mmCIF file of C-alpha atoms in Angstrom:
data_model
loop_
_atom_site.group_PDB
_atom_site.id
_atom_site.type_symbol
_atom_site.label_atom_id
_atom_site.label_comp_id
_atom_site.label_asym_id
_atom_site.label_seq_id
_atom_site.Cartn_x
_atom_site.Cartn_y
_atom_site.Cartn_z
ATOM 1 C CA UNK A 28 0.000 0.000 0.000
ATOM 2 C CA UNK A 29 1.433 3.395 -0.976
ATOM 3 C CA UNK A 30 2.264 6.194 1.451
ATOM 4 C CA UNK A 31 -0.337 8.327 -0.358
ATOM 5 C CA UNK A 32 -2.994 5.841 0.734
ATOM 6 C CA UNK A 33 -1.860 5.089 4.288
ATOM 7 C CA UNK A 34 -1.415 8.795 5.109
ATOM 8 C CA UNK A 35 -4.092 10.216 2.818
ATOM 9 C CA UNK A 36 -5.945 12.217 5.482
ATOM 10 C CA UNK A 37 -2.734 13.649 6.914
ATOM 11 C CA UNK A 38 -1.357 14.614 3.503
ATOM 12 C CA UNK A 39 -4.660 16.193 2.483
ATOM 13 C CA UNK A 40 -4.508 18.355 5.604
ATOM 14 C CA UNK A 41 -0.847 19.317 5.301
ATOM 15 C CA UNK A 42 -0.888 19.813 1.514
ATOM 16 C CA UNK A 43 -4.411 21.159 0.894
ATOM 17 C CA UNK A 44 -3.560 22.630 -2.525
ATOM 18 C CA UNK A 45 -2.397 19.293 -3.921
ATOM 19 C CA UNK A 46 -4.187 16.121 -4.981
ATOM 20 C CA UNK A 47 -2.751 13.215 -2.920
ATOM 21 C CA UNK A 48 -2.661 10.815 -5.881
ATOM 22 C CA UNK A 49 -0.511 13.276 -7.860
ATOM 23 C CA UNK A 50 2.120 13.824 -5.165
ATOM 24 C CA UNK A 51 5.684 12.691 -5.833
ATOM 25 C CA UNK A 52 7.288 10.544 -3.128
ATOM 26 C CA UNK A 53 11.006 10.065 -2.627
ATOM 27 C CA UNK A 54 12.703 7.728 -0.197
ATOM 28 C CA UNK A 55 15.718 9.010 1.694
ATOM 29 C CA UNK A 56 17.884 7.202 4.199
ATOM 30 C CA UNK A 57 15.820 8.436 7.150
ATOM 31 C CA UNK A 58 12.548 9.807 5.748
ATOM 32 C CA UNK A 59 9.903 9.377 3.114
ATOM 33 C CA UNK A 60 9.542 12.791 1.488
ATOM 34 C CA UNK A 61 6.212 13.756 -0.071
ATOM 35 C CA UNK A 62 6.618 16.688 -2.439
ATOM 36 C CA UNK A 63 3.827 19.217 -2.787
ATOM 37 C CA UNK A 64 3.614 22.298 -4.980
ATOM 38 C CA UNK A 65 5.139 24.681 -2.422
ATOM 39 C CA UNK A 66 6.090 22.536 0.569
ATOM 40 C CA UNK A 67 7.209 19.018 1.397
ATOM 41 C CA UNK A 68 6.235 16.595 4.149
ATOM 42 C CA UNK A 69 8.921 14.434 5.761
ATOM 43 C CA UNK A 70 7.666 11.189 7.304
ATOM 44 C CA UNK A 71 10.307 9.392 9.415
ATOM 45 C CA UNK A 72 10.957 5.824 8.329
ATOM 46 C CA UNK A 73 11.937 4.652 11.821
ATOM 47 C CA UNK A 74 11.333 5.585 15.464
ATOM 48 C CA UNK A 75 14.937 6.722 15.744
ATOM 49 C CA UNK A 76 14.475 9.132 12.837
ATOM 50 C CA UNK A 77 11.263 10.439 14.435
ATOM 51 C CA UNK A 78 13.081 11.054 17.724
ATOM 52 C CA UNK A 79 15.620 13.217 15.897
ATOM 53 C CA UNK A 80 13.016 15.583 14.400
ATOM 54 C CA UNK A 81 13.380 18.313 17.087
ATOM 55 C CA UNK A 82 17.146 18.401 16.531
ATOM 56 C CA UNK A 83 16.571 18.656 12.802
ATOM 57 C CA UNK A 84 14.205 21.594 13.273
ATOM 58 C CA UNK A 85 16.741 23.458 15.434
ATOM 59 C CA UNK A 86 19.514 22.904 12.886
ATOM 60 C CA UNK A 87 17.362 24.061 9.961
ATOM 61 C CA UNK A 88 16.326 27.184 11.856
ATOM 62 C CA UNK A 89 19.983 28.002 12.511
ATOM 63 C CA UNK A 90 20.894 27.447 8.859
ATOM 64 C CA UNK A 91 18.043 29.685 7.703
ATOM 65 C CA UNK A 92 19.605 32.529 9.691
ATOM 66 C CA UNK A 93 22.957 32.274 7.919
ATOM 67 C CA UNK A 94 23.885 34.082 4.705
ATOM 68 C CA UNK A 95 24.952 31.001 2.773
ATOM 69 C CA UNK A 96 24.121 32.267 -0.704
ATOM 70 C CA UNK A 97 21.779 29.352 -1.397
ATOM 71 C CA UNK A 98 18.485 28.160 0.023
ATOM 72 C CA UNK A 99 17.943 25.571 2.710
ATOM 73 C CA UNK A 100 14.560 24.082 3.698
ATOM 74 C CA UNK A 101 12.789 26.056 6.407
ATOM 75 C CA UNK A 102 10.676 24.183 8.987
ATOM 76 C CA UNK A 103 7.030 25.235 8.848
ATOM 77 C CA UNK A 104 5.221 22.710 11.067
ATOM 78 C CA UNK A 105 6.059 19.692 13.193
ATOM 79 C CA UNK A 106 3.514 17.216 14.513
ATOM 80 C CA UNK A 107 2.784 13.739 15.728
ATOM 81 C CA UNK A 108 4.655 14.082 18.990
ATOM 82 C CA UNK A 109 5.199 11.053 21.221
ATOM 83 C CA UNK A 110 1.984 10.086 23.004
ATOM 84 C CA UNK A 111 -0.329 11.190 20.203
ATOM 85 C CA UNK A 112 -2.105 8.983 17.692
ATOM 86 C CA UNK A 113 -0.916 11.029 14.711
ATOM 87 C CA UNK A 114 2.082 9.865 12.672
ATOM 88 C CA UNK A 115 5.166 12.029 13.253
ATOM 89 C CA UNK A 116 5.903 14.498 10.468
ATOM 90 C CA UNK A 117 7.804 17.636 9.576
ATOM 91 C CA UNK A 118 6.608 20.141 6.978
ATOM 92 C CA UNK A 119 9.340 22.096 5.177
ATOM 93 C CA UNK A 120 9.384 24.808 2.553
ATOM 94 C CA UNK A 121 10.025 23.470 -0.926
ATOM 95 C CA UNK A 122 13.136 24.608 -2.771
ATOM 96 C CA UNK A 123 12.691 24.834 -6.549
ATOM 97 C CA UNK A 124 15.070 22.985 -8.820
ATOM 98 C CA UNK A 125 16.204 19.452 -9.555
ATOM 99 C CA UNK A 126 19.389 17.422 -9.096
ATOM 100 C CA UNK A 127 21.715 17.394 -12.094
ATOM 101 C CA UNK A 128 21.225 14.609 -14.603
ATOM 102 C CA UNK A 129 23.994 12.010 -14.565
ATOM 103 C CA UNK A 130 25.419 13.119 -17.917
ATOM 104 C CA UNK A 131 25.180 16.888 -17.352
ATOM 105 C CA UNK A 132 28.890 17.256 -16.620
ATOM 106 C CA UNK A 133 29.815 15.783 -19.998
ATOM 107 C CA UNK A 134 29.487 19.348 -21.273
ATOM 108 C CA UNK A 135 32.742 21.181 -20.430
ATOM 109 C CA UNK A 136 31.075 24.552 -19.844
ATOM 110 C CA UNK A 137 28.460 23.030 -17.549
ATOM 111 C CA UNK A 138 31.142 21.154 -15.617
ATOM 112 C CA UNK A 139 33.170 24.338 -15.115
ATOM 113 C CA UNK A 140 30.073 26.245 -13.987
ATOM 114 C CA UNK A 141 29.013 23.557 -11.520
ATOM 115 C CA UNK A 142 32.520 23.158 -10.085
ATOM 116 C CA UNK A 143 32.781 26.900 -9.452
ATOM 117 C CA UNK A 144 29.444 26.911 -7.620
ATOM 118 C CA UNK A 145 30.409 23.906 -5.511
ATOM 119 C CA UNK A 146 33.584 25.734 -4.496
ATOM 120 C CA UNK A 147 31.488 28.774 -3.554
ATOM 121 C CA UNK A 148 29.053 26.568 -1.609
ATOM 122 C CA UNK A 149 31.848 24.974 0.422
ATOM 123 C CA UNK A 150 33.467 28.362 1.074
ATOM 124 C CA UNK A 151 30.147 29.596 2.458
ATOM 125 C CA UNK A 152 29.912 26.575 4.774
ATOM 126 C CA UNK A 153 33.480 27.169 5.933
ATOM 127 C CA UNK A 154 32.674 30.803 6.791
ATOM 128 C CA UNK A 155 29.465 29.761 8.530
ATOM 129 C CA UNK A 156 31.523 27.563 10.827
ATOM 130 C CA UNK A 157 32.713 30.731 12.536
ATOM 131 C CA UNK A 158 29.220 32.128 13.127
ATOM 132 C CA UNK A 159 28.501 32.185 16.865
ATOM 133 C CA UNK A 160 24.793 31.491 16.403
ATOM 134 C CA UNK A 161 25.531 28.428 14.318
ATOM 135 C CA UNK A 162 28.190 27.221 16.745
ATOM 136 C CA UNK A 163 25.710 27.536 19.621
ATOM 137 C CA UNK A 164 23.093 25.327 17.923
ATOM 138 C CA UNK A 165 24.782 22.918 15.547
ATOM 139 C CA UNK A 166 26.370 19.782 16.999
ATOM 140 C CA UNK A 167 30.148 19.458 16.939
ATOM 141 C CA UNK A 168 31.759 16.365 15.559
ATOM 142 C CA UNK A 169 32.860 14.645 18.795
ATOM 143 C CA UNK A 170 36.519 14.070 19.498
ATOM 144 C CA UNK A 171 37.402 10.422 18.988
ATOM 145 C CA UNK A 172 34.473 10.050 16.601
ATOM 146 C CA UNK A 173 36.328 7.938 14.046
ATOM 147 C CA UNK A 174 37.869 5.677 16.679
ATOM 148 C CA UNK A 175 34.411 4.981 18.113
ATOM 149 C CA UNK A 176 33.023 4.500 14.629
ATOM 150 C CA UNK A 177 35.638 1.816 13.938
ATOM 151 C CA UNK A 178 34.856 0.110 17.235
ATOM 152 C CA UNK A 179 31.138 0.116 16.464
ATOM 153 C CA UNK A 180 31.646 -1.269 12.966
ATOM 154 C CA UNK A 181 33.708 -4.127 14.360
ATOM 155 C CA UNK A 182 31.187 -4.876 17.104
ATOM 156 C CA UNK A 183 27.952 -4.497 15.158
ATOM 157 C CA UNK A 184 28.734 -5.121 11.496
ATOM 158 C CA UNK A 185 31.648 -7.562 11.436
ATOM 159 C CA UNK A 186 29.407 -10.507 12.471
ATOM 160 C CA UNK A 187 27.369 -9.880 9.308
ATOM 161 C CA UNK A 188 30.389 -9.858 6.976
ATOM 162 C CA UNK A 189 32.350 -12.520 5.180
ATOM 163 C CA UNK A 190 36.039 -13.011 5.977
ATOM 164 C CA UNK A 191 37.040 -11.054 2.888
ATOM 165 C CA UNK A 192 34.532 -8.341 3.801
ATOM 166 C CA UNK A 193 36.075 -7.970 7.253
ATOM 167 C CA UNK A 194 39.565 -7.702 5.755
ATOM 168 C CA UNK A 195 38.363 -4.986 3.399
ATOM 169 C CA UNK A 196 36.668 -3.119 6.242
ATOM 170 C CA UNK A 197 39.805 -3.334 8.395
ATOM 171 C CA UNK A 198 41.842 -1.642 5.653
ATOM 172 C CA UNK A 199 39.271 1.135 5.384
ATOM 173 C CA UNK A 200 39.050 1.603 9.143
ATOM 174 C CA UNK A 201 42.838 1.689 9.537
ATOM 175 C CA UNK A 202 42.931 4.773 7.282
ATOM 176 C CA UNK A 203 40.858 6.659 9.872
ATOM 177 C CA UNK A 204 43.568 6.462 12.541
ATOM 178 C CA UNK A 205 45.414 9.509 11.205
ATOM 179 C CA UNK A 206 42.382 11.807 10.856
ATOM 180 C CA UNK A 207 42.655 14.983 12.970
ATOM 181 C CA UNK A 208 39.787 16.348 15.052
ATOM 182 C CA UNK A 209 38.426 19.296 13.044
ATOM 183 C CA UNK A 210 35.312 21.371 13.871
ATOM 184 C CA UNK A 211 35.931 24.597 11.971
ATOM 185 C CA UNK A 212 33.321 24.343 9.175
ATOM 186 C CA UNK A 213 29.629 23.659 8.833
ATOM 187 C CA UNK A 214 29.543 20.215 7.250
ATOM 188 C CA UNK A 215 26.425 19.012 5.460
ATOM 189 C CA UNK A 216 27.351 15.368 5.975
ATOM 190 C CA UNK A 217 25.555 13.918 2.946
ATOM 191 C CA UNK A 218 26.393 16.241 0.070
ATOM 192 C CA UNK A 219 25.538 13.731 -2.624
ATOM 193 C CA UNK A 220 24.278 14.881 -6.000
ATOM 194 C CA UNK A 221 20.661 14.036 -5.088
ATOM 195 C CA UNK A 222 20.680 16.633 -2.299
ATOM 196 C CA UNK A 223 21.863 19.600 -4.387
ATOM 197 C CA UNK A 224 19.244 21.342 -6.539
ATOM 198 C CA UNK A 225 19.812 23.409 -9.672
ATOM 199 C CA UNK A 226 17.786 25.650 -11.962
ATOM 200 C CA UNK A 227 18.774 26.184 -15.595
ATOM 201 C CA UNK A 228 19.199 29.658 -17.106
ATOM 202 C CA UNK A 229 20.463 30.271 -20.649
ATOM 203 C CA UNK A 230 21.696 26.706 -20.899
ATOM 204 C CA UNK A 231 23.696 26.689 -17.666
ATOM 205 C CA UNK A 232 22.790 25.445 -14.169
ATOM 206 C CA UNK A 233 22.520 27.771 -11.191
ATOM 207 C CA UNK A 234 22.689 26.416 -7.642
ATOM 208 C CA UNK A 235 19.218 26.716 -6.144
ATOM 209 C CA UNK A 236 19.513 25.050 -2.746
ATOM 210 C CA UNK A 237 20.673 22.119 -0.668
ATOM 211 C CA UNK A 238 18.391 19.519 0.960
ATOM 212 C CA UNK A 239 18.636 16.876 3.693
ATOM 213 C CA UNK A 240 20.619 18.390 6.565
ATOM 214 C CA UNK A 241 20.048 15.450 8.937
ATOM 215 C CA UNK A 242 23.794 14.912 9.435
ATOM 216 C CA UNK A 243 24.879 18.561 9.697
ATOM 217 C CA UNK A 244 27.734 19.158 12.148
ATOM 218 C CA UNK A 245 30.618 21.466 12.846
ATOM 219 C CA UNK A 246 33.367 19.311 11.445
ATOM 220 C CA UNK A 247 35.885 18.635 8.708
ATOM 221 C CA UNK A 248 35.098 19.961 5.188
ATOM 222 C CA UNK A 249 36.882 16.861 3.886
ATOM 223 C CA UNK A 250 33.601 15.002 4.554
ATOM 224 C CA UNK A 251 31.648 17.093 2.043
ATOM 225 C CA UNK A 252 34.505 16.994 -0.443
ATOM 226 C CA UNK A 253 34.521 13.202 -0.142
ATOM 227 C CA UNK A 254 30.813 13.128 -0.990
ATOM 228 C CA UNK A 255 31.416 15.301 -4.057
ATOM 229 C CA UNK A 256 34.169 12.939 -5.182
ATOM 230 C CA UNK A 257 31.909 9.925 -4.665
ATOM 231 C CA UNK A 258 29.101 11.539 -6.642
ATOM 232 C CA UNK A 259 31.018 13.092 -9.528
ATOM 233 C CA UNK A 260 34.398 11.369 -9.693
ATOM 234 C CA UNK A 261 38.030 12.233 -9.037
ATOM 235 C CA UNK A 262 38.499 14.629 -11.962
ATOM 236 C CA UNK A 263 35.586 16.828 -10.914
ATOM 237 C CA UNK A 264 36.697 16.779 -7.268
ATOM 238 C CA UNK A 265 40.181 17.937 -8.277
ATOM 239 C CA UNK A 266 38.620 20.820 -10.193
ATOM 240 C CA UNK A 267 36.641 21.882 -7.105
ATOM 241 C CA UNK A 268 39.766 21.629 -4.964
ATOM 242 C CA UNK A 269 41.702 23.808 -7.397
ATOM 243 C CA UNK A 270 38.997 26.498 -7.226
ATOM 244 C CA UNK A 271 38.666 26.557 -3.438
ATOM 245 C CA UNK A 272 40.909 28.330 -0.965
ATOM 246 C CA UNK A 273 41.870 25.201 0.981
ATOM 247 C CA UNK A 274 44.594 24.801 3.537
ATOM 248 C CA UNK A 275 46.018 21.386 2.709
ATOM 249 C CA UNK A 276 47.040 19.709 5.999
ATOM 250 C CA UNK A 277 46.702 16.314 4.354
ATOM 251 C CA UNK A 278 43.343 17.191 2.800
ATOM 252 C CA UNK A 279 43.524 14.668 -0.084
ATOM 253 C CA UNK A 280 44.326 11.789 2.283
ATOM 254 C CA UNK A 281 41.553 12.892 4.664
ATOM 255 C CA UNK A 282 39.094 12.936 1.776
ATOM 256 C CA UNK A 283 40.147 9.460 0.652
ATOM 257 C CA UNK A 284 39.921 7.995 4.161
ATOM 258 C CA UNK A 285 36.454 9.408 4.791
ATOM 259 C CA UNK A 286 35.151 8.390 1.372
ATOM 260 C CA UNK A 287 36.190 4.822 2.127
ATOM 261 C CA UNK A 288 33.760 4.691 5.058
ATOM 262 C CA UNK A 289 30.556 5.730 3.255
ATOM 263 C CA UNK A 290 29.122 2.237 2.808
ATOM 264 C CA UNK A 291 29.989 1.308 6.393
ATOM 265 C CA UNK A 292 28.340 4.491 7.675
ATOM 266 C CA UNK A 293 25.188 3.623 5.752
ATOM 267 C CA UNK A 294 25.161 0.084 7.138
ATOM 268 C CA UNK A 295 25.717 1.261 10.713
ATOM 269 C CA UNK A 296 22.839 3.729 10.457
ATOM 270 C CA UNK A 297 20.721 0.955 8.969
ATOM 271 C CA UNK A 298 21.340 -1.573 11.736
ATOM 272 C CA UNK A 299 20.743 1.007 14.465
ATOM 273 C CA UNK A 300 17.567 2.365 12.901
ATOM 274 C CA UNK A 301 16.233 -1.111 12.156
ATOM 275 C CA UNK A 302 16.293 -0.336 8.423
ATOM 276 C CA UNK A 303 17.005 -3.657 6.731
ATOM 277 C CA UNK A 304 17.106 -2.153 3.233
ATOM 278 C CA UNK A 305 19.792 0.406 4.097
ATOM 279 C CA UNK A 306 21.754 -2.204 6.043
ATOM 280 C CA UNK A 307 21.754 -4.653 3.137
ATOM 281 C CA UNK A 308 22.759 -1.996 0.635
ATOM 282 C CA UNK A 309 25.602 -0.738 2.825
ATOM 283 C CA UNK A 310 26.980 -4.239 3.364
ATOM 284 C CA UNK A 311 26.569 -5.423 -0.231
ATOM 285 C CA UNK A 312 30.334 -5.438 -0.906
ATOM 286 C CA UNK A 313 31.253 -6.958 2.463
ATOM 287 C CA UNK A 314 29.265 -10.195 2.321
#
């Protein structure tokens, strides 16, 4: 049964200007997102994701107050609190635009335009990391985070892996040992191509906004750069790096180490949230 059917009354109330059967639905790692004409409804996929909604609202409110140069979703309404019969939900403003098509960067001019805007985006997040309001609200990446991550992967995921999968994971986890503790930038945490929206003007894309700030922290910009590399490839990442004003301090090796953990991060979230689909996808190359 579709989400449009199971939550028809709720969606009709929250999106009164839209016909429920015509609504687009997208599945993210933590939420089902129902897209209306001018707003979207996020429906948590698990209890853990529902429990994190208040933190998500606070982070989005902080981001809305920053001059980032691009749009972020603004929280409009939250409901379905614990103890009520209503399903938990969060209503957000809708940002116009669409993710880039997979072959868009085959055009050299488009690729150059997109790379320049990604560099500008990351520079804005780096500046925002010094904003006192943001630093008061956004969570900091905890010291020892990667060491604890490795411990948790070994304890929770290794029993589900093959011998070769565990050997592969050990190599990836070993690369985390040299990562420094950095909290100087606002880090999106999941800056994949599907979360960055663009509008086209005169044949070229213009950055419209960035979605899905569930993992936002004050942390290492290498995390977002790693996501860009994973989404668009090494050549495009190198172009973004050349355009940005980066202090090196082992940045390429930090990017590579973090990128190597993406599947394990997905699997760990999946097992903790009880999301079998995400767990299976994250562990696909380790079984």
